């Protein structure tokens, strides 16, 4: 495809998305294969601004229970299968989590996501988490989201009754690549929890990780699987390969490939919150500004589960500098 043809195709596809048409897998492959990253970014940005305005969703995470997870996800520093040197601790006390929620609110975050490394939460921990959520809802005016591993209908119903807004459960990798990054559960297990969340009426946050050795086509497969679950928010993580994990020796993803992937995911999911999550400071560096003008409209601030990140003030300043509004 010549440069002119490519630019025309990208612009035509954008117009079609703006007219509420869905793109096909073949369209997405064609978009991803372009070298015209400027047109691709500009069109992804047009789609984002048309459907989502100028707001950028800013979220803070807390790792409320770290490490010793019985699953073997190859990318994860919290798996008990690997010796990664992270700080491990049981579920944090209620007051510590409530204080972190307050700090997140004061730092400018609009949502606070309580994340725990479980396959699924033991009953005792689940009760304590529910009490903690009640305290946050009583004392801090911030949206509460949670990520606690595999869920049952009863547990999701309980979370909903406490006022939790959104449940995070990522698919992580495409179905065709999943067995290369995890052996202790399968792709369908992840899809199942995502479906339960939707069926019980909680908002769904469901994304994945790119740069785990998958092919560009598998990145698109992942996006189409996520889209089929109709998530409200989609975090895109870029692998930070952690010492001690099986993916430790992988070469990092080219930042331009990451930006192109985010842009094409925007064409695939025009109206969702598309959040750049783990790995953005490491891999994108100053290009994270480009990503927010090329399809993304959200970010995680203040660090991730086992790695540090920008602080909220830096991120909020950056968002304003590029003419967008933290939300
Ligand atoms: S990704 Fe989640 S399920 Fe997998 S090892 Fe890490 S904490 Fe456990």
XYZ file of C-alpha atoms and ligand atoms in Angstrom:
335
model
C 0.000 0.000 0.000
C 1.478 3.408 -0.950
C 1.754 6.148 1.680
C -1.167 7.988 0.031
C -3.352 4.859 -0.038
C -2.542 4.206 3.583
C -3.467 7.716 4.642
C -6.756 7.544 2.691
C -7.601 4.172 4.215
C -6.937 5.397 7.770
C -9.034 8.541 7.234
C -11.902 6.608 5.610
C -11.867 4.088 8.455
C -11.950 6.923 11.004
C -14.978 8.444 9.243
C -16.694 5.120 9.306
C -16.018 4.749 13.079
C -17.291 8.300 13.639
C -20.476 7.178 11.882
C -20.848 4.405 14.460
C -19.655 1.595 12.207
C -17.499 -1.180 13.666
C -14.228 -2.056 12.046
C -13.395 -5.599 10.966
C -10.368 -7.630 12.013
C -8.945 -7.123 8.500
C -9.384 -3.338 8.796
C -7.537 -3.438 12.118
C -4.696 -5.458 10.590
C -4.401 -2.940 7.782
C -4.335 -0.045 10.235
C -1.690 -1.718 12.357
C 0.534 -2.391 9.355
C 0.711 1.273 8.337
C 3.920 3.267 8.533
C 1.896 6.481 8.601
C 1.841 6.773 12.359
C 1.044 10.494 12.218
C -2.240 10.008 10.360
C -3.066 6.964 12.496
C -2.484 8.925 15.726
C -4.382 11.990 14.508
C -7.389 9.894 13.496
C -7.349 7.885 16.760
C -7.265 11.201 18.606
C -10.253 12.486 16.581
C -12.235 9.401 17.544
C -11.285 9.806 21.203
C -12.178 13.495 21.371
C -15.439 13.016 19.452
C -16.755 10.272 21.712
C -15.026 11.053 24.990
C -14.228 14.779 25.008
C -11.043 16.150 26.540
C -11.252 14.414 29.898
C -8.483 12.082 31.002
C -9.457 9.554 33.665
C -6.800 9.525 36.403
C -6.726 6.542 38.714
C -4.591 5.518 41.687
C -3.984 1.882 42.584
C -3.203 0.362 45.917
C -1.631 -3.052 46.153
C -3.588 -4.103 49.229
C -2.214 -7.643 49.411
C 1.104 -8.381 47.765
C 2.746 -11.553 46.473
C 2.270 -15.303 47.200
C -0.351 -15.682 44.494
C -0.806 -19.404 43.681
C -1.065 -18.727 39.930
C 1.909 -18.888 37.573
C 1.304 -15.935 35.188
C 4.708 -15.611 33.500
C 4.716 -11.812 33.569
C 3.776 -11.380 37.200
C 6.161 -10.467 39.998
C 3.522 -11.521 42.539
C 3.322 -15.165 41.546
C 4.558 -17.590 44.225
C 6.250 -19.579 41.427
C 9.003 -16.982 40.988
C 11.595 -15.399 43.175
C 11.285 -11.752 42.178
C 12.401 -10.018 45.361
C 9.201 -7.986 45.742
C 7.875 -6.941 49.122
C 5.197 -9.465 50.106
C 2.524 -8.768 52.686
C -0.930 -10.007 53.698
C -4.067 -7.877 53.320
C -3.364 -4.373 54.638
C -5.371 -3.144 57.641
C -8.493 -1.147 56.983
C -7.156 2.188 58.255
C -4.040 2.003 56.048
C -6.147 1.515 52.917
C -8.615 4.260 53.879
C -5.700 6.655 54.420
C -4.319 5.803 50.963
C -7.742 6.484 49.430
C -7.766 9.876 51.118
C -4.272 10.649 49.781
C -5.348 9.609 46.285
C -8.316 11.962 46.500
C -6.150 14.835 47.773
C -3.623 14.158 44.969
C -6.318 14.698 42.324
C -7.336 11.128 41.471
C -10.973 10.535 40.704
C -10.891 6.822 41.311
C -9.117 4.484 43.661
C -8.585 0.840 42.755
C -7.990 -1.654 45.511
C -5.991 -4.551 44.058
C -5.089 -7.838 45.754
C -2.953 -10.712 44.464
C -5.311 -13.661 44.808
C -6.530 -16.421 42.564
C -9.774 -15.574 44.373
C -10.131 -13.961 47.801
C -10.490 -16.208 50.875
C -13.746 -15.556 52.803
C -12.037 -13.871 55.752
C -10.114 -11.468 53.526
C -13.196 -10.796 51.440
C -15.130 -9.749 54.551
C -12.307 -7.416 55.593
C -12.184 -5.918 52.091
C -15.940 -5.301 52.219
C -15.591 -3.499 55.579
C -12.743 -1.425 54.134
C -14.852 -0.419 51.142
C -17.649 0.646 53.503
C -15.201 2.862 55.398
C -13.886 4.470 52.199
C -17.393 5.132 50.939
C -18.296 6.719 54.294
C -15.189 8.894 54.671
C -13.719 9.665 51.239
C -15.547 11.022 48.217
C -13.786 8.910 45.617
C -14.931 6.202 43.217
C -13.928 2.767 44.470
C -12.900 0.040 42.047
C -11.531 -3.372 42.962
C -9.486 -6.184 41.473
C -9.533 -9.374 43.530
C -9.112 -12.235 41.055
C -11.768 -14.764 40.090
C -15.282 -13.935 41.251
C -18.583 -15.662 41.933
C -21.992 -14.093 41.328
C -22.548 -13.736 45.105
C -19.296 -11.876 45.664
C -19.884 -9.468 42.785
C -23.416 -8.790 44.064
C -22.001 -7.983 47.490
C -19.417 -5.582 46.014
C -22.123 -3.878 44.035
C -24.283 -3.440 47.132
C -21.353 -1.630 48.789
C -21.195 0.935 46.003
C -18.159 -0.407 44.137
C -18.241 1.116 40.700
C -16.020 -1.061 38.594
C -14.339 -4.460 38.759
C -10.991 -5.015 37.068
C -10.230 -8.373 35.550
C -7.845 -8.387 32.611
C -7.744 -11.018 29.888
C -3.967 -10.391 29.803
C -3.237 -12.068 26.439
C -5.091 -13.265 23.367
C -6.738 -16.683 23.493
C -4.203 -18.077 21.004
C -1.254 -16.884 23.112
C -2.637 -17.431 26.599
C -1.102 -20.895 27.142
C 2.326 -19.314 26.528
C 1.950 -17.021 29.527
C 0.002 -19.079 32.071
C -0.504 -22.768 32.853
C -2.508 -22.676 36.107
C -5.680 -21.281 34.566
C -6.892 -20.653 31.069
C -8.293 -17.868 28.959
C -11.873 -19.020 29.481
C -11.481 -18.717 33.289
C -10.676 -15.037 32.823
C -13.531 -14.483 30.393
C -15.889 -16.171 32.861
C -15.185 -13.695 35.667
C -15.488 -10.764 33.247
C -18.913 -12.085 32.194
C -20.072 -12.503 35.815
C -19.119 -8.877 36.489
C -21.215 -7.708 33.545
C -24.131 -9.990 34.371
C -24.298 -8.560 37.899
C -24.326 -5.013 36.584
C -20.950 -3.778 37.806
C -18.891 -1.795 35.355
C -16.120 -3.885 33.836
C -12.493 -2.850 33.524
C -10.817 -5.403 31.285
C -7.554 -5.054 29.418
C -4.296 -6.810 28.842
C -0.556 -6.668 28.483
C 1.357 -6.111 25.261
C 5.018 -6.871 24.666
C 4.955 -10.428 26.078
C 6.299 -11.969 22.862
C 2.905 -12.111 21.134
C 2.528 -11.229 17.462
C 0.926 -7.948 16.312
C -2.030 -10.019 15.097
C -2.452 -11.503 18.576
C -2.588 -7.966 19.997
C -5.581 -7.389 17.753
C -7.154 -10.729 18.710
C -6.889 -9.640 22.336
C -8.556 -6.307 21.572
C -11.471 -7.981 19.762
C -11.968 -10.443 22.638
C -11.990 -7.566 25.125
C -14.422 -5.612 22.967
C -16.815 -8.593 22.869
C -17.149 -8.299 26.675
C -18.300 -4.659 26.368
C -15.989 -3.196 29.013
C -16.327 0.360 30.299
C -12.592 0.694 30.691
C -9.639 -0.993 29.028
C -6.178 -0.750 30.588
C -3.281 -1.349 28.210
C -0.185 -2.486 30.069
C 3.209 -2.682 28.422
C 5.276 -5.495 29.894
C 7.979 -4.515 32.334
C 9.977 -7.725 32.357
C 10.731 -8.598 35.953
C 13.819 -10.402 37.171
C 12.935 -13.923 38.245
C 9.918 -14.306 35.935
C 9.979 -16.446 32.771
C 9.591 -13.314 30.607
C 12.640 -11.657 32.119
C 14.839 -11.892 29.019
C 12.299 -10.556 26.503
C 13.377 -7.549 24.457
C 11.206 -4.503 25.250
C 8.436 -3.534 22.864
C 9.320 -0.687 20.487
C 7.487 2.416 21.868
C 6.127 3.177 18.393
C 4.572 -0.291 18.239
C 2.956 0.408 21.609
C 1.572 3.733 20.353
C 0.291 2.139 17.149
C -1.386 -0.630 19.143
C -3.135 1.864 21.431
C -4.274 3.878 18.389
C -5.712 0.823 16.640
C -7.392 -0.367 19.875
C -9.135 3.042 19.859
C -10.502 2.341 16.369
C -11.717 -1.056 17.660
C -13.230 0.365 20.879
C -14.134 3.984 20.085
C -16.146 4.826 23.195
C -14.421 3.062 26.070
C -11.954 4.576 28.523
C -8.627 3.406 27.103
C -6.116 3.683 29.875
C -2.347 3.522 29.561
C -1.352 1.556 32.593
C 1.757 -0.340 33.732
C 4.921 0.228 31.744
C 4.114 3.651 30.329
C 6.862 5.551 32.194
C 9.441 2.856 31.411
C 8.617 2.252 27.755
C 6.926 5.393 26.489
C 8.829 8.018 28.504
C 8.074 11.407 26.890
C 5.994 9.548 24.275
C 3.253 9.055 26.881
C 2.112 12.557 25.886
C 1.775 11.280 22.322
C -0.237 8.270 23.510
C -2.737 10.611 25.180
C -3.121 12.341 21.832
C -3.296 9.080 19.909
C -6.199 7.175 21.364
C -5.667 6.886 25.120
C -7.866 8.852 27.518
C -6.867 7.564 30.908
C -3.864 6.712 32.993
C -2.840 5.117 36.226
C -0.889 7.479 38.406
C 1.351 7.150 41.449
C 2.915 3.797 40.581
C 1.700 0.282 39.959
C 1.450 -2.920 41.944
C 5.131 -3.742 42.204
C 6.808 -0.876 40.339
C 6.965 2.864 40.932
C 5.564 5.484 38.562
C 5.027 9.208 38.137
C 3.378 11.006 41.020
C -0.121 12.368 40.533
C 0.949 16.019 40.415
C 3.409 15.367 37.567
C 0.746 13.519 35.611
C -1.926 16.143 36.170
C 0.475 18.900 35.057
C 1.373 16.872 31.958
C -2.307 16.326 31.094
C -3.008 20.079 31.354
C 0.122 20.954 29.332
C -1.189 18.964 26.383
C -4.548 20.741 26.547
C -6.583 17.970 28.179
C -8.494 17.871 31.464
C -7.800 15.492 34.336
C -11.068 13.928 35.386
S -1.497 -11.844 37.405
Fe -2.938 -12.051 39.108
S -3.489 -14.242 39.052
Fe -1.620 -14.054 37.845
S 0.073 -14.443 39.318
Fe -0.262 -12.227 39.256
S -1.658 -11.776 40.942
Fe -1.777 -13.982 40.514
